[in-house]
Tab-separated table of C-alpha atoms and ligand atoms in Angstrom:
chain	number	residue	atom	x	y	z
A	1	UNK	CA	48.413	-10.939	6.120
A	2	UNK	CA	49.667	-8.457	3.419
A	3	UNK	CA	47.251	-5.680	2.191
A	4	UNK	CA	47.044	-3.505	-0.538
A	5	UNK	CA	49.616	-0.389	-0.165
A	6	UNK	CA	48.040	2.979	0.980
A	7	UNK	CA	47.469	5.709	-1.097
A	8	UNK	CA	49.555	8.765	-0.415
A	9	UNK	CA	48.273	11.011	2.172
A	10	UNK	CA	45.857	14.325	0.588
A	11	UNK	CA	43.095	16.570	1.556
A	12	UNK	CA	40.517	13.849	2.186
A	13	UNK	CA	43.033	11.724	4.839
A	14	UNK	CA	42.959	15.406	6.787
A	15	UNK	CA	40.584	15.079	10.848
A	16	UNK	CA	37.039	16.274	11.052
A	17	UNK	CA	35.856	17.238	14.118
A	18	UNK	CA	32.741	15.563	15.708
A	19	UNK	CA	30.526	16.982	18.665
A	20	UNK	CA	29.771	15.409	21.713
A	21	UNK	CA	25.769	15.218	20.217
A	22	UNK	CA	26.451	13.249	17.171
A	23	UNK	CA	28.502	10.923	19.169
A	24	UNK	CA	26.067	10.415	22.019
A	25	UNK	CA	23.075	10.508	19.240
A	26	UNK	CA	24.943	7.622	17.257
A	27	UNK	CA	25.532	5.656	20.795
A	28	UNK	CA	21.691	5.859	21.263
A	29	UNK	CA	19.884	5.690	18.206
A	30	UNK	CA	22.639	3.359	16.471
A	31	UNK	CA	22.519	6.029	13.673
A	32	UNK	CA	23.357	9.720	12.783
A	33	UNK	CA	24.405	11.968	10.046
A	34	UNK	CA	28.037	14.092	9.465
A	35	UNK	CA	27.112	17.063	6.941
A	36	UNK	CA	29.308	17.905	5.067
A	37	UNK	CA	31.743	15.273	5.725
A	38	UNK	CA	33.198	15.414	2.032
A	39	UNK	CA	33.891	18.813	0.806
A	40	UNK	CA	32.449	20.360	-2.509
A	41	UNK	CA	35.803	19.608	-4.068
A	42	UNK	CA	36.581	16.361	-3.114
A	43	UNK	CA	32.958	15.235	-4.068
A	44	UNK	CA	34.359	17.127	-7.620
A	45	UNK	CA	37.725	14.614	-7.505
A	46	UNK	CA	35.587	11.652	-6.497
A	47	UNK	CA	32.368	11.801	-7.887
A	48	UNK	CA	33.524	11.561	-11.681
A	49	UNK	CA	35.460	7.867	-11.165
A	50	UNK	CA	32.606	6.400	-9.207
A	51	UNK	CA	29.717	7.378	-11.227
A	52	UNK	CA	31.677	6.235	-14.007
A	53	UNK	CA	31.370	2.593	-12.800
A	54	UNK	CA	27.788	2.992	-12.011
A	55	UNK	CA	26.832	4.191	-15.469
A	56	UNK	CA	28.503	0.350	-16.107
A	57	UNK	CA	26.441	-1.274	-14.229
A	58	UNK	CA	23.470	0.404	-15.330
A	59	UNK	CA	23.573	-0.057	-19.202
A	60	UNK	CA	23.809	-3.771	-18.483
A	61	UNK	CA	20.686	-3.485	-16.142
A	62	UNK	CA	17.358	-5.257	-17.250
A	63	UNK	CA	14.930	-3.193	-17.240
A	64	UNK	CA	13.072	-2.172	-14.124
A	65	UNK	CA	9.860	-4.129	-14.756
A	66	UNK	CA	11.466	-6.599	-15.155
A	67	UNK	CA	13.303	-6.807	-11.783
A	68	UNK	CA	12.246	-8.432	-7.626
A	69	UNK	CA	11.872	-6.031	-4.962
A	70	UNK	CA	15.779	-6.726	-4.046
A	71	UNK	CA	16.727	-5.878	-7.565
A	72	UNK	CA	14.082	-2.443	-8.273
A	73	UNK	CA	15.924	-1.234	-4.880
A	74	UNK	CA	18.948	-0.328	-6.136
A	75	UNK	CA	21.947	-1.126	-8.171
A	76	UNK	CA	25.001	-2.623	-6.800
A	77	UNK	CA	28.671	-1.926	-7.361
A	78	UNK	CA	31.288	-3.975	-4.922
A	79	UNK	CA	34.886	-2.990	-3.935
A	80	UNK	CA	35.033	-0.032	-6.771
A	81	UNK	CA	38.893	0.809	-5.332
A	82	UNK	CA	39.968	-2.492	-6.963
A	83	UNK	CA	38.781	-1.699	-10.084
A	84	UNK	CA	39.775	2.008	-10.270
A	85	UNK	CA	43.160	3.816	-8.470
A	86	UNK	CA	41.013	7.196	-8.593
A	87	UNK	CA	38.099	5.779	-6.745
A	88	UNK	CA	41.175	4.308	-3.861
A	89	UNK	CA	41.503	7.362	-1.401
A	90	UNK	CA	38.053	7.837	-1.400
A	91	UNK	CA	37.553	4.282	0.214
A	92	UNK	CA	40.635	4.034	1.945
A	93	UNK	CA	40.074	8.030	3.476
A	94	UNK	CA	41.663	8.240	7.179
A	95	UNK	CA	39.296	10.961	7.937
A	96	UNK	CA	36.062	8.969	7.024
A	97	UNK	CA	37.871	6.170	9.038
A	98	UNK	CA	38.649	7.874	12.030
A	99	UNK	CA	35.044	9.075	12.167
A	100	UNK	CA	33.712	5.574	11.801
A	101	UNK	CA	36.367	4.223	14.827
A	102	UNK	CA	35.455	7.355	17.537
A	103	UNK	CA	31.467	7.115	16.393
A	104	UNK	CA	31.969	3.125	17.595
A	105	UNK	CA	34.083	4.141	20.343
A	106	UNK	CA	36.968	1.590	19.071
A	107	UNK	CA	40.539	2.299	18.678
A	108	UNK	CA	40.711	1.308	15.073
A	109	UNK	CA	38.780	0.219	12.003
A	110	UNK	CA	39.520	-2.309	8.973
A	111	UNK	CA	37.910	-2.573	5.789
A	112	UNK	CA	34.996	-4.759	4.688
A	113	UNK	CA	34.213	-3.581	1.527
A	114	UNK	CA	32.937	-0.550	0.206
A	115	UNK	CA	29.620	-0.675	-2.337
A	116	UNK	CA	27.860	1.752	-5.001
A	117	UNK	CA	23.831	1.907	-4.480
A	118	UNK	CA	22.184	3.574	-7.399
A	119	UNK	CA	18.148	4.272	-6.749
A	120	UNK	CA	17.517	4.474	-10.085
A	121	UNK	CA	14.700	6.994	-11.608
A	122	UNK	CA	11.559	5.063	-10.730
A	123	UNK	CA	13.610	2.752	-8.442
A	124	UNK	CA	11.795	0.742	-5.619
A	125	UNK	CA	11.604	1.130	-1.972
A	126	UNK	CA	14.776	-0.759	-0.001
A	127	UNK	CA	12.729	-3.046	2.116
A	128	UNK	CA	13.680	-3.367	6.086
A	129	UNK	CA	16.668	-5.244	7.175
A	130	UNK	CA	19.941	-5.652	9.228
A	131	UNK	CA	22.699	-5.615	7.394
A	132	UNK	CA	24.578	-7.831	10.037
A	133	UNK	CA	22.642	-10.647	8.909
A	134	UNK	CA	25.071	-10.895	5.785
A	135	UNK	CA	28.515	-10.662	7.474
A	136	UNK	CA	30.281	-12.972	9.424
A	137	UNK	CA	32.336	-11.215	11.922
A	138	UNK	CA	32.200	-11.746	15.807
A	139	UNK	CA	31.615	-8.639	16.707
A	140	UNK	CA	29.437	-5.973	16.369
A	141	UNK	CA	31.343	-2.950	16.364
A	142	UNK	CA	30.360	-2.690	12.082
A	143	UNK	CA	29.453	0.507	10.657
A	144	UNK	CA	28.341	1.707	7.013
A	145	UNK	CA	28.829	5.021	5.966
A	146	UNK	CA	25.781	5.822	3.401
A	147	UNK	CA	27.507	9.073	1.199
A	148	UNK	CA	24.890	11.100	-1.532
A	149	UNK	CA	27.366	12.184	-4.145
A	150	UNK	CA	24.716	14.233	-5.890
A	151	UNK	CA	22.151	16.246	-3.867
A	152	UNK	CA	19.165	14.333	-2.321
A	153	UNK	CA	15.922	15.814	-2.532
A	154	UNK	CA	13.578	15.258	0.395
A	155	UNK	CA	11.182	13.686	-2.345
A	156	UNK	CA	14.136	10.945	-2.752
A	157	UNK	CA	14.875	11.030	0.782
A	158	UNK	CA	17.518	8.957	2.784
A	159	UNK	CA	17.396	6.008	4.990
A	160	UNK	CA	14.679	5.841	7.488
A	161	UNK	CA	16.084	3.957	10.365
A	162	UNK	CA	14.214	2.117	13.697
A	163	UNK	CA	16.396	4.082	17.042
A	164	UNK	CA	17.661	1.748	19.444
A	165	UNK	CA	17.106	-1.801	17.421
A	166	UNK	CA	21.437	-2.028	17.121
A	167	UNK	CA	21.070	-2.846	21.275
A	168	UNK	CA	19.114	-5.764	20.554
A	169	UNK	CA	21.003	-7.502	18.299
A	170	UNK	CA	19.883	-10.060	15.610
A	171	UNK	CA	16.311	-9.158	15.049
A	172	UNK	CA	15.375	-12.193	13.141
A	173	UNK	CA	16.802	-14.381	9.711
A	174	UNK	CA	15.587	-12.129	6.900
A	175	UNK	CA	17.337	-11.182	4.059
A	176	UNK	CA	16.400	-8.092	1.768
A	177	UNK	CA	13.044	-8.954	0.425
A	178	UNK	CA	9.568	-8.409	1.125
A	179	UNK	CA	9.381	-11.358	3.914
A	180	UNK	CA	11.984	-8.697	5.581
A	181	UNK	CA	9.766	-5.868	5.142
A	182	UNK	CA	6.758	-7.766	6.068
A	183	UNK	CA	8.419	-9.535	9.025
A	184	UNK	CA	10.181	-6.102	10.623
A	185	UNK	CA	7.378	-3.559	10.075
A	186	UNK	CA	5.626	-6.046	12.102
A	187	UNK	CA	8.697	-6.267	14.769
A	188	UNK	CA	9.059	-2.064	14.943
A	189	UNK	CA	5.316	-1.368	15.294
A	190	UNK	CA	4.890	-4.546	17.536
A	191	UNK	CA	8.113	-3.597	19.968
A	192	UNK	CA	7.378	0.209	19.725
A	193	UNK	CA	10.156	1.026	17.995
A	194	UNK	CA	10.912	4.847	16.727
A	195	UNK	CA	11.735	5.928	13.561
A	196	UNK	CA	13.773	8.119	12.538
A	197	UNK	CA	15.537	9.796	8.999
A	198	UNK	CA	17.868	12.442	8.175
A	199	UNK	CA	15.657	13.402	5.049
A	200	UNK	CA	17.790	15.195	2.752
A	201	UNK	CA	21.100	14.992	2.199
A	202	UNK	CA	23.648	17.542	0.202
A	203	UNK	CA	26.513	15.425	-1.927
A	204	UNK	CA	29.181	14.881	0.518
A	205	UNK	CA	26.978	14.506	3.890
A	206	UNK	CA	26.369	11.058	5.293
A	207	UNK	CA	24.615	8.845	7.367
A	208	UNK	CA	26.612	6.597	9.437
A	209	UNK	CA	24.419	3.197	10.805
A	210	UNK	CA	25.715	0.281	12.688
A	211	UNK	CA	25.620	-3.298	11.556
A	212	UNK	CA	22.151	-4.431	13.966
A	213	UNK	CA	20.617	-1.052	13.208
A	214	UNK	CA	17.639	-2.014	11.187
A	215	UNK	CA	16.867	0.187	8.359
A	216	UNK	CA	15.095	1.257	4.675
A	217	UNK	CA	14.901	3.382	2.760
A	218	UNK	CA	12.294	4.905	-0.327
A	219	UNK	CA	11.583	4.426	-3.295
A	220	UNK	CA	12.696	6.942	-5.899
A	221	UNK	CA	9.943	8.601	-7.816
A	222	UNK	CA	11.909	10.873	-9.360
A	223	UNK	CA	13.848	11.271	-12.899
A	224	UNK	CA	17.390	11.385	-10.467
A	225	UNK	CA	19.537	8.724	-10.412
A	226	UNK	CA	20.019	8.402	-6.288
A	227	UNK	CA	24.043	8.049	-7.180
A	228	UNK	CA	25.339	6.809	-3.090
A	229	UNK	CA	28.623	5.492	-2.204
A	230	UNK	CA	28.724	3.321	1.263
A	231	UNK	CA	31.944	2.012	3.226
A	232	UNK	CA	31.615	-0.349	5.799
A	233	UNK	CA	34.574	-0.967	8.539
A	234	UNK	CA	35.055	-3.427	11.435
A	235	UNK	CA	37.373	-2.993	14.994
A	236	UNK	CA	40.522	-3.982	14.092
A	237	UNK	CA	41.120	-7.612	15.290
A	238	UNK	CA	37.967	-8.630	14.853
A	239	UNK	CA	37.422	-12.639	14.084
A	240	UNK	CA	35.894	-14.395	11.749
A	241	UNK	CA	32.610	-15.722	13.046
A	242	UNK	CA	31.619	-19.438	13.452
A	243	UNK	CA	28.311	-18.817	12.176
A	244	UNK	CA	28.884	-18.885	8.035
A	245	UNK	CA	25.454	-20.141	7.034
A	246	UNK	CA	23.151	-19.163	4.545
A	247	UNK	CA	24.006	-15.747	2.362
A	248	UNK	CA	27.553	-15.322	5.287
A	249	UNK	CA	29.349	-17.979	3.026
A	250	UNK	CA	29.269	-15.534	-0.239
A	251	UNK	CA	30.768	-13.015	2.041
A	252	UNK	CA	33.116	-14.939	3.716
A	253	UNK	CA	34.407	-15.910	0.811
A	254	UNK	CA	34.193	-12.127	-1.359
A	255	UNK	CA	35.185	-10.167	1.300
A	256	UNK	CA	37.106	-12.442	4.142
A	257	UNK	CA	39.624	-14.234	1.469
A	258	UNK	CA	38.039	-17.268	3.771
A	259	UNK	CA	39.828	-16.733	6.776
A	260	UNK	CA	39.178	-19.769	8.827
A	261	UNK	CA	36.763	-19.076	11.388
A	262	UNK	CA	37.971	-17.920	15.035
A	263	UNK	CA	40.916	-16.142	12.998
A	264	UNK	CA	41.365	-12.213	13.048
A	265	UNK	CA	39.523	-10.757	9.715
A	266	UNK	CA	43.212	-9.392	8.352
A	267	UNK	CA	42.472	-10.346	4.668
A	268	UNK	CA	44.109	-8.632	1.503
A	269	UNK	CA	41.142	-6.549	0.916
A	270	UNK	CA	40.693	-5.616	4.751
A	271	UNK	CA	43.738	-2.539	5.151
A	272	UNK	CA	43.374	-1.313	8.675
A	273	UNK	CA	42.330	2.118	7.768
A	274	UNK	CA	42.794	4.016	11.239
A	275	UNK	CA	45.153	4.185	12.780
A	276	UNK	CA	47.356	4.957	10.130
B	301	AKG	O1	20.663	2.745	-0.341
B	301	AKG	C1	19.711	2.062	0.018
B	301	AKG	O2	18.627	2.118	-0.542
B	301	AKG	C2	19.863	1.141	1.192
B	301	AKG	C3	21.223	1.165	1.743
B	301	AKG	C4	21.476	0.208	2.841
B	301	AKG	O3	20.650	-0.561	3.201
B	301	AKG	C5	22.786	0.229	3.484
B	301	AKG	O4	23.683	0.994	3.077
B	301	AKG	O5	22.979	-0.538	4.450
């Protein structure tokens, strides 16, 4: 299928170098952090467009007291490179690409979708989950890259993450919610599970997490908004998975273009990213 055209090559498209501890660390755990993955500047280029459609979403918020757990946890922007050309070479970097394809161990990666979270000031916690649950692709080489693009306080904190849970799979049904919290608090302390965060994060570092690696992440009690910017990629010639029940169908059909399933997930809005 035909995707969208590339943006022309710049400064964030250039390698970055990982060591062999991150990449053994990410094997293990199913998570690790990259500081300083984005440089000062390019958070400068990219921060600007992105926070612009974030301060959209948030004047047409209700207000927080008014809000579920799912909706106190953060605010949600989808696919921001189709609705701004600035925001494109952020989501479609090689570099953050490559890293996502050699932390998997795959030989290339293709585009889900990419996603704004905003923990707003007085924002609630992000209750345990697997974000797997959501996507249906047969594989599960998936990987989010979580991206601060303002400094994150350890009293804002990251994503606190359960090691090891990405080698077992499909934990159980739940969605975001507080059954999820309830049901996988009782799963990590049950199976033994550690935990584990990267605490505070500069703009430009990131956590990387794979699609079975359950995670949460705190509430905000502070005045900041928590302004984060996640990409998720797949292997390249991945297919579309039989399973498209429950909350899969919304993003086979967002995020797939409803690629029949047992097809390779080539939609418009999935540009193999690396190799270029
Ligand atoms: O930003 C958050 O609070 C949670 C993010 C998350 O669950 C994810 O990126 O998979």
């Amino acid at each position: 299928m035909t995707g969208p055209a590339l943006p022309v090559p710049s400064e964030i498209d250039t390698p970055f170098a990982l060591d062999g501890a991150t990449l053994e660390g990410f094997r293990r755990n199913g998570h690790t952090v990259v500081r300083g993955l984005a440089s000062a500047s390019e958070v400068a280029r990219f921060a600007p467009p992105i926070l612009a459609q974030e301060r959209r979403l948030a004047e047409k918020a209700p207000p927080l007291a008014e809000r579920g757990t799912y909706f106190k946890a953060f605010l949600q922007g989808h696919n921001l490179w189709t609705r701004d050309e600035a925001i494109k070479p952020f989501v479609f970097s090689a570099r953050f690409a490559r890293v996502a394809a050699e932390l998997m161990g795959v030989a290339g990666v293709r585009l889900y979708h990419d996603q704004s979270l905003t923990k707003e000031p007085g924002g609630g916690h992000t209750p345990w989950h697997q974000d797997q649950t959501y996507w249906p692709l047969d594989t599960s080489d998936t990987i989010t890259m979580w991206m601060p693009l303002v400094d994150v306080p350890e009293t804002v904190g990251s994503m606190t993450f359960a090691n090891g849970t990405h080698l077992r799979g499909d934990l159980g049904p739940w969605v975001i919610g507080d059954e999820s919290e309830a049901a996988f608090s009782e799963l990590v302390e049950r199976d033994g599970f550690e935990t584990a965060t990267h605490g505070a994060l500069k703009a430009g570092d990131a956590t990387f997490h794979r699609g079975w690696t359950l995670h949460r992440a705190p509430a905000n009690p502070t005045t900041l908004m928590r302004s984060v910017m996640t990409i998720i990629w797949y292997a390249d010639q991945t297919r579309v998975s039989a399973n498209l029940a429950g909350v899969r169908a919304m993003d086979h059909q967002f995020w797939l273009n409803a690629i029949p399933p047992g097809e390779v997930a080539d939609g418009p809005l999935n540009p193999r990213l690396w190799p270029r």
